[in-house]
Structures are given as structure tokens and as C-alpha cells.
Amino acid sequence: MSGESGSINQMRAVTISREYGSGGGEIAKRLAERLGWHLVDHEVVVQVARELGVSEEEAAARDEHVESLLSRILTSMQGIAPAVYPAIYDESTPVALFTNPEEYREAVNRVIKGAFAVGHVVIVGRGAQVVLGDRRDVLHVRIVASLERRIPYVMRREGLDEHAARSRIQSKDHDRERYLQTEYRRHPADAHLYDLVVNTDVLDLDSAVDLILLALERKARRLNVPERELGPGAGLAPYSGRPGDLRPPYYERASDKV
């Protein structure tokens, strides 16, 4: 196990994308606790991105790990774009930087990259799977579940009736889909954005965490593998013969008989 932990420590981050009510936020929290990594939830990212003049105490109220992490992220962000944050440590002066969507997106990207630079973070939402998509030392995960399973989850967690829970799920899913499409021209359901997609219809949340940890460890093992040796064909011998094609049966349409 110690060897596995050592390889996992070479990874810098896990991004968690999730359908609302699939348990993705809770999975991210449990994963961060199991790893001993910092949890960077979307509320924190948004808050820091909007106004870097927020006090560390206010940010810490949203996440118990943020107080120490926030200053480290801000330090990393100075290295990425130092001229953009002139009053970064002056808590008495709000930093009103985000006057248009492009500035806002760039600020969120800087926060995500700052968290990545700190390392050993679990980042929830905010397009991190796209921003860090080219990094081999990041594991990208999406958590999904059927609407029928998500409605009871939201009813239980938020104290809503069935109709309100359904409406909230649909609204949140729409907002997240629109955000990723508008800001990054990608769809959150695109499986190619992720190393692992976990369906929590049947799997319990701790089992989902187990799967993510396994995938994290296995991806860590591949960090030093040359690009040419990656992919599903790596190490496989050619087929012994030409593979056959299984074609679906052809059904004549009524119009074809006319």
C-alpha cells in the first residue's frame, strides 16, 4: 500500500464533474479526506475568482481546508499573472476585476491553475476537466446517476418535495451544461473529457471513492510512459487473422417494398 501511496503522490489533482444529485460533491469530499488532499469546491473557486479581496476567514467558512490553501493558491497565481492582482493581499480593498465574461473565465482559469500548482487538490466543477485537460498528472472523473435516483437524494439532502427536487436538478444540470458550452465549447457529458465515469445508481459513495483511488493509482503508474506507448493498443500483438464484422440484421421498411 505504501508503494501505491507513493505513486499517487506524483499526481497533482483530481477533477470531479457531476450531475446534480449524483453524490459527486460528497464523493469529492470523501476522496479528499481519504487522500489527505485539499478540497477546492466550486463555491470557493467562484468566490476567489470574483473578488480576490475577500478575507481568508470568509473563505474558510465555506471549506475547512481553504484558509491555508487560499494563500498558497494566491501565491501561485502571482507567478502565473502577477500584474493582474495588484492588491491581492490588501483585504480592505476589494479587487473589482471582472467586468465581462472573458475576464471572469480567465480569473477562474487562473484559480484552477493556481490550485494545480499547489498540488494534491480535489477540484469540483468550474470546467477544471477542460482547463487541466492536457495534464497527465491529473485524473478527470465524472459522477452520474439516473434522474430517478437523483430526485430522492436531493429530497433527502435539501428537504425538498419531489416536484421541487426535480426542478432543481433540471435547473442545475442546465446551468452547468450551459456554463461549459459557453465558456469552453465543450459538453459536460462528453466522455472523452474523463479518465473515469462512475454511475452511482447502484454503487454506494464509498465504493465510488474506491474506484477513483484505483484509477488514480493506475494513472500515476503511467506518468513516465512515452506517448507512443500509450493507448488501448499498447503492448498488444496484431490479430491472428482479419477480424470479422458483426452487422446488425437488416429490416425492410414498408416504404422499401413499394
PDB file of C-alpha atoms in Angstrom:
ATOM      1  CA  MET A   1       0.000   0.000   0.000  1.00  0.00           C
ATOM      2  CA  SER A   2       2.863   2.369   0.738  1.00  0.00           C
ATOM      3  CA  GLY A   3       4.143   1.892  -2.802  1.00  0.00           C
ATOM      4  CA  GLU A   4       0.727   2.772  -4.183  1.00  0.00           C
ATOM      5  CA  SER A   5       0.576   5.877  -1.991  1.00  0.00           C
ATOM      6  CA  GLY A   6       3.960   6.922  -3.297  1.00  0.00           C
ATOM      7  CA  SER A   7       2.849   6.692  -6.904  1.00  0.00           C
ATOM      8  CA  ILE A   8      -0.407   8.518  -6.158  1.00  0.00           C
ATOM      9  CA  ASN A   9       1.568  11.377  -4.635  1.00  0.00           C
ATOM     10  CA  GLN A  10       3.080  12.012  -8.061  1.00  0.00           C
ATOM     11  CA  MET A  11      -0.384  13.081  -9.225  1.00  0.00           C
ATOM     12  CA  ARG A  12      -1.242  16.709  -8.646  1.00  0.00           C
ATOM     13  CA  ALA A  13      -5.026  16.839  -8.807  1.00  0.00           C
ATOM     14  CA  VAL A  14      -8.346  15.104  -9.344  1.00  0.00           C
ATOM     15  CA  THR A  15     -11.163  16.980 -11.075  1.00  0.00           C
ATOM     16  CA  ILE A  16     -14.740  15.985 -10.286  1.00  0.00           C
ATOM     17  CA  SER A  17     -17.548  16.778 -12.715  1.00  0.00           C
ATOM     18  CA  ARG A  18     -21.007  15.673 -11.622  1.00  0.00           C
ATOM     19  CA  GLU A  19     -24.658  15.599 -12.460  1.00  0.00           C
ATOM     20  CA  TYR A  20     -26.600  17.380  -9.749  1.00  0.00           C
ATOM     21  CA  GLY A  21     -27.800  14.964  -7.100  1.00  0.00           C
ATOM     22  CA  SER A  22     -25.467  12.142  -8.161  1.00  0.00           C
ATOM     23  CA  GLY A  23     -23.460  12.438  -4.941  1.00  0.00           C
ATOM     24  CA  GLY A  24     -20.451  13.917  -6.741  1.00  0.00           C
ATOM     25  CA  GLY A  25     -19.831  16.637  -4.185  1.00  0.00           C
ATOM     26  CA  GLU A  26     -19.938  14.165  -1.309  1.00  0.00           C
ATOM     27  CA  ILE A  27     -17.662  11.780  -3.225  1.00  0.00           C
ATOM     28  CA  ALA A  28     -15.176  14.607  -3.772  1.00  0.00           C
ATOM     29  CA  LYS A  29     -15.228  15.406  -0.053  1.00  0.00           C
ATOM     30  CA  ARG A  30     -14.673  11.773   0.952  1.00  0.00           C
ATOM     31  CA  LEU A  31     -11.959  11.366  -1.661  1.00  0.00           C
ATOM     32  CA  ALA A  32     -10.086  14.422  -0.361  1.00  0.00           C
ATOM     33  CA  GLU A  33     -10.343  13.067   3.182  1.00  0.00           C
ATOM     34  CA  ARG A  34      -9.074   9.631   2.156  1.00  0.00           C
ATOM     35  CA  LEU A  35      -6.127  11.136   0.290  1.00  0.00           C
ATOM     36  CA  GLY A  36      -5.392  13.866   2.828  1.00  0.00           C
ATOM     37  CA  TRP A  37      -5.636  16.364  -0.048  1.00  0.00           C
ATOM     38  CA  HIS A  38      -7.306  19.773  -0.126  1.00  0.00           C
ATOM     39  CA  LEU A  39     -10.876  20.090  -1.385  1.00  0.00           C
ATOM     40  CA  VAL A  40     -11.428  23.008  -3.752  1.00  0.00           C
ATOM     41  CA  ASP A  41     -15.171  23.223  -4.251  1.00  0.00           C
ATOM     42  CA  HIS A  42     -16.854  25.392  -6.837  1.00  0.00           C
ATOM     43  CA  GLU A  43     -18.143  27.929  -4.341  1.00  0.00           C
ATOM     44  CA  VAL A  44     -14.572  28.677  -3.277  1.00  0.00           C
ATOM     45  CA  VAL A  45     -13.352  28.967  -6.855  1.00  0.00           C
ATOM     46  CA  VAL A  46     -16.154  31.337  -7.777  1.00  0.00           C
ATOM     47  CA  GLN A  47     -15.649  33.482  -4.689  1.00  0.00           C
ATOM     48  CA  VAL A  48     -11.912  33.834  -5.153  1.00  0.00           C
ATOM     49  CA  ALA A  49     -12.306  34.454  -8.876  1.00  0.00           C
ATOM     50  CA  ARG A  50     -14.863  37.203  -8.395  1.00  0.00           C
ATOM     51  CA  GLU A  51     -13.047  39.195  -5.788  1.00  0.00           C
ATOM     52  CA  LEU A  52      -9.592  38.375  -4.592  1.00  0.00           C
ATOM     53  CA  GLY A  53     -10.015  40.910  -1.813  1.00  0.00           C
ATOM     54  CA  VAL A  54     -12.195  38.523   0.237  1.00  0.00           C
ATOM     55  CA  SER A  55     -10.792  37.750   3.660  1.00  0.00           C
ATOM     56  CA  GLU A  56      -9.346  34.307   4.309  1.00  0.00           C
ATOM     57  CA  GLU A  57     -11.774  33.932   7.252  1.00  0.00           C
ATOM     58  CA  GLU A  58     -14.768  34.367   4.917  1.00  0.00           C
ATOM     59  CA  ALA A  59     -13.374  31.801   2.500  1.00  0.00           C
ATOM     60  CA  ALA A  60     -12.563  29.413   5.343  1.00  0.00           C
ATOM     61  CA  ALA A  61     -16.219  29.496   6.408  1.00  0.00           C
ATOM     62  CA  ARG A  62     -17.029  27.611   3.177  1.00  0.00           C
ATOM     63  CA  ASP A  63     -14.332  24.950   3.469  1.00  0.00           C
ATOM     64  CA  GLU A  64     -12.259  23.964   6.472  1.00  0.00           C
ATOM     65  CA  HIS A  65      -9.147  23.488   4.324  1.00  0.00           C
ATOM     66  CA  VAL A  66      -9.371  26.753   2.427  1.00  0.00           C
ATOM     67  CA  GLU A  67      -7.721  29.100   4.902  1.00  0.00           C
ATOM     68  CA  SER A  68      -4.238  27.664   4.457  1.00  0.00           C
ATOM     69  CA  LEU A  69      -4.843  26.655   0.853  1.00  0.00           C
ATOM     70  CA  LEU A  70      -6.141  30.054  -0.237  1.00  0.00           C
ATOM     71  CA  SER A  71      -2.943  31.941   0.488  1.00  0.00           C
ATOM     72  CA  ARG A  72      -0.911  29.240  -1.287  1.00  0.00           C
ATOM     73  CA  ILE A  73      -3.162  29.407  -4.359  1.00  0.00           C
ATOM     74  CA  LEU A  74      -2.884  33.185  -4.436  1.00  0.00           C
ATOM     75  CA  THR A  75       0.907  32.933  -4.212  1.00  0.00           C
ATOM     76  CA  SER A  76       0.903  30.507  -7.135  1.00  0.00           C
ATOM     77  CA  MET A  77      -1.374  32.833  -9.093  1.00  0.00           C
ATOM     78  CA  GLN A  78       1.108  35.662  -8.660  1.00  0.00           C
ATOM     79  CA  GLY A  79       3.609  33.579 -10.562  1.00  0.00           C
ATOM     80  CA  ILE A  80       1.069  32.949 -13.341  1.00  0.00           C
ATOM     81  CA  ALA A  81      -0.072  36.537 -13.809  1.00  0.00           C
ATOM     82  CA  PRO A  82       1.450  38.886 -11.201  1.00  0.00           C
ATOM     83  CA  ALA A  83       0.360  42.144 -12.804  1.00  0.00           C
ATOM     84  CA  VAL A  84      -3.324  41.287 -12.646  1.00  0.00           C
ATOM     85  CA  TYR A  85      -3.582  41.211  -8.858  1.00  0.00           C
ATOM     86  CA  PRO A  86      -2.050  44.437  -7.516  1.00  0.00           C
ATOM     87  CA  ALA A  87      -3.988  44.449  -4.234  1.00  0.00           C
ATOM     88  CA  ILE A  88      -4.116  40.731  -3.664  1.00  0.00           C
ATOM     89  CA  TYR A  89      -3.197  40.811  -0.008  1.00  0.00           C
ATOM     90  CA  ASP A  90      -4.956  44.044   0.882  1.00  0.00           C
ATOM     91  CA  GLU A  91      -8.170  42.722   2.448  1.00  0.00           C
ATOM     92  CA  SER A  92      -9.506  46.238   2.940  1.00  0.00           C
ATOM     93  CA  THR A  93      -9.585  46.871  -0.819  1.00  0.00           C
ATOM     94  CA  PRO A  94     -11.957  44.745  -2.914  1.00  0.00           C
ATOM     95  CA  VAL A  95     -10.490  43.817  -6.269  1.00  0.00           C
ATOM     96  CA  ALA A  96     -13.163  44.552  -8.866  1.00  0.00           C
ATOM     97  CA  LEU A  97     -11.512  42.903 -11.850  1.00  0.00           C
ATOM     98  CA  PHE A  98     -14.295  41.017 -13.536  1.00  0.00           C
ATOM     99  CA  THR A  99     -16.326  43.348 -15.726  1.00  0.00           C
ATOM    100  CA  ASN A 100     -17.079  40.882 -18.531  1.00  0.00           C
ATOM    101  CA  PRO A 101     -17.426  37.112 -19.021  1.00  0.00           C
ATOM    102  CA  GLU A 102     -13.996  36.780 -20.615  1.00  0.00           C
ATOM    103  CA  GLU A 103     -12.267  38.348 -17.599  1.00  0.00           C
ATOM    104  CA  TYR A 104     -14.302  36.135 -15.296  1.00  0.00           C
ATOM    105  CA  ARG A 105     -13.377  32.983 -17.219  1.00  0.00           C
ATOM    106  CA  GLU A 106      -9.710  33.933 -17.220  1.00  0.00           C
ATOM    107  CA  ALA A 107      -9.848  34.533 -13.472  1.00  0.00           C
ATOM    108  CA  VAL A 108     -11.449  31.132 -12.832  1.00  0.00           C
ATOM    109  CA  ASN A 109      -8.798  29.527 -15.040  1.00  0.00           C
ATOM    110  CA  ARG A 110      -6.059  31.203 -13.006  1.00  0.00           C
ATOM    111  CA  VAL A 111      -7.576  29.936  -9.766  1.00  0.00           C
ATOM    112  CA  ILE A 112      -7.773  26.386 -11.120  1.00  0.00           C
ATOM    113  CA  LYS A 113      -4.190  26.549 -12.371  1.00  0.00           C
ATOM    114  CA  GLY A 114      -3.120  28.051  -9.053  1.00  0.00           C
ATOM    115  CA  ALA A 115      -4.699  25.153  -7.195  1.00  0.00           C
ATOM    116  CA  PHE A 116      -2.981  22.735  -9.561  1.00  0.00           C
ATOM    117  CA  ALA A 117       0.346  24.470  -8.948  1.00  0.00           C
ATOM    118  CA  VAL A 118      -0.112  23.942  -5.201  1.00  0.00           C
ATOM    119  CA  GLY A 119      -0.883  20.300  -5.914  1.00  0.00           C
ATOM    120  CA  HIS A 120      -2.673  17.468  -4.115  1.00  0.00           C
ATOM    121  CA  VAL A 121      -6.106  19.010  -4.610  1.00  0.00           C
ATOM    122  CA  VAL A 122      -9.549  17.675  -5.484  1.00  0.00           C
ATOM    123  CA  ILE A 123     -11.225  20.314  -7.662  1.00  0.00           C
ATOM    124  CA  VAL A 124     -15.002  20.236  -8.036  1.00  0.00           C
ATOM    125  CA  GLY A 125     -16.618  21.675 -11.161  1.00  0.00           C
ATOM    126  CA  ARG A 126     -15.932  25.013 -12.861  1.00  0.00           C
ATOM    127  CA  GLY A 127     -14.575  23.435 -16.055  1.00  0.00           C
ATOM    128  CA  ALA A 128     -11.400  22.115 -14.420  1.00  0.00           C
ATOM    129  CA  GLN A 129     -11.591  18.977 -16.573  1.00  0.00           C
ATOM    130  CA  VAL A 130     -11.091  21.235 -19.617  1.00  0.00           C
ATOM    131  CA  VAL A 131      -8.626  23.720 -18.118  1.00  0.00           C
ATOM    132  CA  LEU A 132      -6.335  20.886 -16.959  1.00  0.00           C
ATOM    133  CA  GLY A 133      -7.294  18.514 -19.738  1.00  0.00           C
ATOM    134  CA  ASP A 134      -3.791  18.237 -21.179  1.00  0.00           C
ATOM    135  CA  ARG A 135      -2.154  17.287 -17.874  1.00  0.00           C
ATOM    136  CA  ARG A 136      -1.242  13.632 -17.434  1.00  0.00           C
ATOM    137  CA  ASP A 137      -0.738  14.144 -13.698  1.00  0.00           C
ATOM    138  CA  VAL A 138      -4.431  14.961 -13.214  1.00  0.00           C
ATOM    139  CA  LEU A 139      -7.236  12.391 -13.025  1.00  0.00           C
ATOM    140  CA  HIS A 140     -10.549  13.522 -14.505  1.00  0.00           C
ATOM    141  CA  VAL A 141     -13.730  11.929 -13.140  1.00  0.00           C
ATOM    142  CA  ARG A 142     -17.430  12.373 -13.856  1.00  0.00           C
ATOM    143  CA  ILE A 143     -20.161  11.190 -11.493  1.00  0.00           C
ATOM    144  CA  VAL A 144     -23.581  10.416 -12.975  1.00  0.00           C
ATOM    145  CA  ALA A 145     -26.865   8.828 -11.905  1.00  0.00           C
ATOM    146  CA  SER A 146     -30.357   8.458 -13.317  1.00  0.00           C
ATOM    147  CA  LEU A 147     -32.882  11.183 -12.613  1.00  0.00           C
ATOM    148  CA  GLU A 148     -34.993   8.647 -10.716  1.00  0.00           C
ATOM    149  CA  ARG A 149     -32.122   8.055  -8.278  1.00  0.00           C
ATOM    150  CA  ARG A 150     -31.094  11.686  -8.027  1.00  0.00           C
ATOM    151  CA  ILE A 151     -34.513  13.005  -7.042  1.00  0.00           C
ATOM    152  CA  PRO A 152     -34.648  11.103  -3.697  1.00  0.00           C
ATOM    153  CA  TYR A 153     -31.048  12.170  -2.974  1.00  0.00           C
ATOM    154  CA  VAL A 154     -31.891  15.859  -3.377  1.00  0.00           C
ATOM    155  CA  MET A 155     -35.178  15.463  -1.481  1.00  0.00           C
ATOM    156  CA  ARG A 156     -33.321  13.914   1.450  1.00  0.00           C
ATOM    157  CA  ARG A 157     -30.313  16.231   1.445  1.00  0.00           C
ATOM    158  CA  GLU A 158     -32.146  19.503   0.843  1.00  0.00           C
ATOM    159  CA  GLY A 159     -35.527  18.828   2.431  1.00  0.00           C
ATOM    160  CA  LEU A 160     -37.472  19.362  -0.795  1.00  0.00           C
ATOM    161  CA  ASP A 161     -40.599  17.690  -2.115  1.00  0.00           C
ATOM    162  CA  GLU A 162     -40.406  15.609  -5.281  1.00  0.00           C
ATOM    163  CA  HIS A 163     -41.516  18.352  -7.647  1.00  0.00           C
ATOM    164  CA  ALA A 164     -39.093  20.911  -6.203  1.00  0.00           C
ATOM    165  CA  ALA A 165     -36.224  18.413  -6.250  1.00  0.00           C
ATOM    166  CA  ARG A 166     -36.866  17.528  -9.887  1.00  0.00           C
ATOM    167  CA  SER A 167     -36.997  21.196 -10.879  1.00  0.00           C
ATOM    168  CA  ARG A 168     -33.796  21.985  -9.007  1.00  0.00           C
ATOM    169  CA  ILE A 169     -31.914  19.092 -10.618  1.00  0.00           C
ATOM    170  CA  GLN A 170     -33.027  20.093 -14.102  1.00  0.00           C
ATOM    171  CA  SER A 171     -32.127  23.729 -13.475  1.00  0.00           C
ATOM    172  CA  LYS A 172     -28.682  22.944 -12.052  1.00  0.00           C
ATOM    173  CA  ASP A 173     -27.874  20.467 -14.835  1.00  0.00           C
ATOM    174  CA  HIS A 174     -28.900  23.060 -17.418  1.00  0.00           C
ATOM    175  CA  ASP A 175     -26.770  25.752 -15.796  1.00  0.00           C
ATOM    176  CA  ARG A 176     -23.693  23.514 -15.692  1.00  0.00           C
ATOM    177  CA  GLU A 177     -24.177  22.387 -19.273  1.00  0.00           C
ATOM    178  CA  ARG A 178     -24.599  25.961 -20.461  1.00  0.00           C
ATOM    179  CA  TYR A 179     -21.549  27.113 -18.484  1.00  0.00           C
ATOM    180  CA  LEU A 180     -19.204  24.555 -20.034  1.00  0.00           C
ATOM    181  CA  GLN A 181     -20.580  25.084 -23.535  1.00  0.00           C
ATOM    182  CA  THR A 182     -20.450  28.867 -23.289  1.00  0.00           C
ATOM    183  CA  GLU A 183     -17.040  29.178 -21.662  1.00  0.00           C
ATOM    184  CA  TYR A 184     -15.173  26.227 -23.177  1.00  0.00           C
ATOM    185  CA  ARG A 185     -17.262  24.992 -26.138  1.00  0.00           C
ATOM    186  CA  ARG A 186     -17.487  21.543 -24.573  1.00  0.00           C
ATOM    187  CA  HIS A 187     -20.365  19.431 -23.272  1.00  0.00           C
ATOM    188  CA  PRO A 188     -20.035  18.019 -19.733  1.00  0.00           C
ATOM    189  CA  ALA A 189     -21.420  14.647 -20.861  1.00  0.00           C
ATOM    190  CA  ASP A 190     -18.583  14.178 -23.382  1.00  0.00           C
ATOM    191  CA  ALA A 191     -16.950  11.004 -22.030  1.00  0.00           C
ATOM    192  CA  HIS A 192     -13.662  11.868 -23.768  1.00  0.00           C
ATOM    193  CA  LEU A 193     -13.082  14.596 -21.165  1.00  0.00           C
ATOM    194  CA  TYR A 194     -12.684  11.999 -18.410  1.00  0.00           C
ATOM    195  CA  ASP A 195     -10.500   9.098 -17.365  1.00  0.00           C
ATOM    196  CA  LEU A 196     -13.380   7.578 -15.439  1.00  0.00           C
ATOM    197  CA  VAL A 197     -17.164   7.897 -15.428  1.00  0.00           C
ATOM    198  CA  VAL A 198     -18.888   6.436 -12.344  1.00  0.00           C
ATOM    199  CA  ASN A 199     -22.622   5.727 -12.164  1.00  0.00           C
ATOM    200  CA  THR A 200     -23.959   5.844  -8.595  1.00  0.00           C
ATOM    201  CA  ASP A 201     -27.346   4.294  -9.375  1.00  0.00           C
ATOM    202  CA  VAL A 202     -26.211   1.097  -7.651  1.00  0.00           C
ATOM    203  CA  LEU A 203     -22.700   1.795  -6.362  1.00  0.00           C
ATOM    204  CA  ASP A 204     -22.560   3.424  -2.937  1.00  0.00           C
ATOM    205  CA  LEU A 205     -20.473   6.559  -2.496  1.00  0.00           C
ATOM    206  CA  ASP A 206     -17.579   4.875  -0.685  1.00  0.00           C
ATOM    207  CA  SER A 207     -17.320   2.295  -3.472  1.00  0.00           C
ATOM    208  CA  ALA A 208     -17.168   5.156  -5.966  1.00  0.00           C
ATOM    209  CA  VAL A 209     -14.278   6.627  -3.950  1.00  0.00           C
ATOM    210  CA  ASP A 210     -12.538   3.236  -4.056  1.00  0.00           C
ATOM    211  CA  LEU A 211     -12.802   3.150  -7.851  1.00  0.00           C
ATOM    212  CA  ILE A 212     -11.407   6.669  -8.157  1.00  0.00           C
ATOM    213  CA  LEU A 213      -8.474   5.822  -5.896  1.00  0.00           C
ATOM    214  CA  LEU A 214      -7.715   2.756  -8.002  1.00  0.00           C
ATOM    215  CA  ALA A 215      -7.854   4.782 -11.226  1.00  0.00           C
ATOM    216  CA  LEU A 216      -5.666   7.474  -9.648  1.00  0.00           C
ATOM    217  CA  GLU A 217      -3.046   4.933  -8.680  1.00  0.00           C
ATOM    218  CA  ARG A 218      -3.110   3.236 -12.091  1.00  0.00           C
ATOM    219  CA  LYS A 219      -2.827   6.528 -13.979  1.00  0.00           C
ATOM    220  CA  ALA A 220       0.064   7.535 -11.728  1.00  0.00           C
ATOM    221  CA  ARG A 221       1.894   4.417 -12.863  1.00  0.00           C
ATOM    222  CA  ARG A 222       1.675   5.675 -16.456  1.00  0.00           C
ATOM    223  CA  LEU A 223       3.154   9.114 -15.866  1.00  0.00           C
ATOM    224  CA  ASN A 224       6.578   8.247 -17.247  1.00  0.00           C
ATOM    225  CA  VAL A 225       5.373   6.067 -20.113  1.00  0.00           C
ATOM    226  CA  PRO A 226       6.327   7.582 -23.508  1.00  0.00           C
ATOM    227  CA  GLU A 227       3.445   8.967 -25.545  1.00  0.00           C
ATOM    228  CA  ARG A 228       3.956   6.402 -28.300  1.00  0.00           C
ATOM    229  CA  GLU A 229       3.335   3.605 -25.792  1.00  0.00           C
ATOM    230  CA  LEU A 230       0.022   4.947 -24.535  1.00  0.00           C
ATOM    231  CA  GLY A 231      -3.429   3.992 -25.755  1.00  0.00           C
ATOM    232  CA  PRO A 232      -5.520   0.811 -25.858  1.00  0.00           C
ATOM    233  CA  GLY A 233      -3.182  -0.871 -28.334  1.00  0.00           C
ATOM    234  CA  ALA A 234      -0.054  -0.596 -26.192  1.00  0.00           C
ATOM    235  CA  GLY A 235       1.614  -3.984 -25.784  1.00  0.00           C
ATOM    236  CA  LEU A 236      -0.951  -5.866 -27.846  1.00  0.00           C
ATOM    237  CA  ALA A 237       0.011  -8.229 -30.666  1.00  0.00           C
ATOM    238  CA  PRO A 238      -1.758  -7.985 -34.052  1.00  0.00           C
ATOM    239  CA  TYR A 239      -4.860 -10.126 -34.569  1.00  0.00           C
ATOM    240  CA  SER A 240      -4.017 -13.603 -35.837  1.00  0.00           C
ATOM    241  CA  GLY A 241      -6.484 -13.130 -38.672  1.00  0.00           C
ATOM    242  CA  ARG A 242      -8.724 -10.488 -40.108  1.00  0.00           C
ATOM    243  CA  PRO A 243     -11.410  -9.653 -37.545  1.00  0.00           C
ATOM    244  CA  GLY A 244     -14.957 -10.292 -38.673  1.00  0.00           C
ATOM    245  CA  ASP A 245     -17.647  -7.637 -38.706  1.00  0.00           C
ATOM    246  CA  LEU A 246     -20.872  -8.310 -36.873  1.00  0.00           C
ATOM    247  CA  ARG A 247     -23.541  -6.477 -38.796  1.00  0.00           C
ATOM    248  CA  PRO A 248     -26.980  -5.771 -37.359  1.00  0.00           C
ATOM    249  CA  PRO A 249     -29.894  -7.506 -39.086  1.00  0.00           C
ATOM    250  CA  TYR A 250     -31.458  -5.589 -41.934  1.00  0.00           C
ATOM    251  CA  TYR A 251     -35.172  -4.944 -41.676  1.00  0.00           C
ATOM    252  CA  GLU A 252     -37.071  -3.880 -44.734  1.00  0.00           C
ATOM    253  CA  ARG A 253     -39.074  -0.779 -44.261  1.00  0.00           C
ATOM    254  CA  ALA A 254     -42.600  -0.694 -45.623  1.00  0.00           C
ATOM    255  CA  SER A 255     -41.537   2.095 -47.986  1.00  0.00           C
ATOM    256  CA  ASP A 256     -38.830  -0.164 -49.470  1.00  0.00           C
ATOM    257  CA  LYS A 257     -41.457  -2.653 -50.649  1.00  0.00           C
ATOM    258  CA  VAL A 258     -43.399  -0.104 -52.620  1.00  0.00           C
TER     259      VAL A 258
END
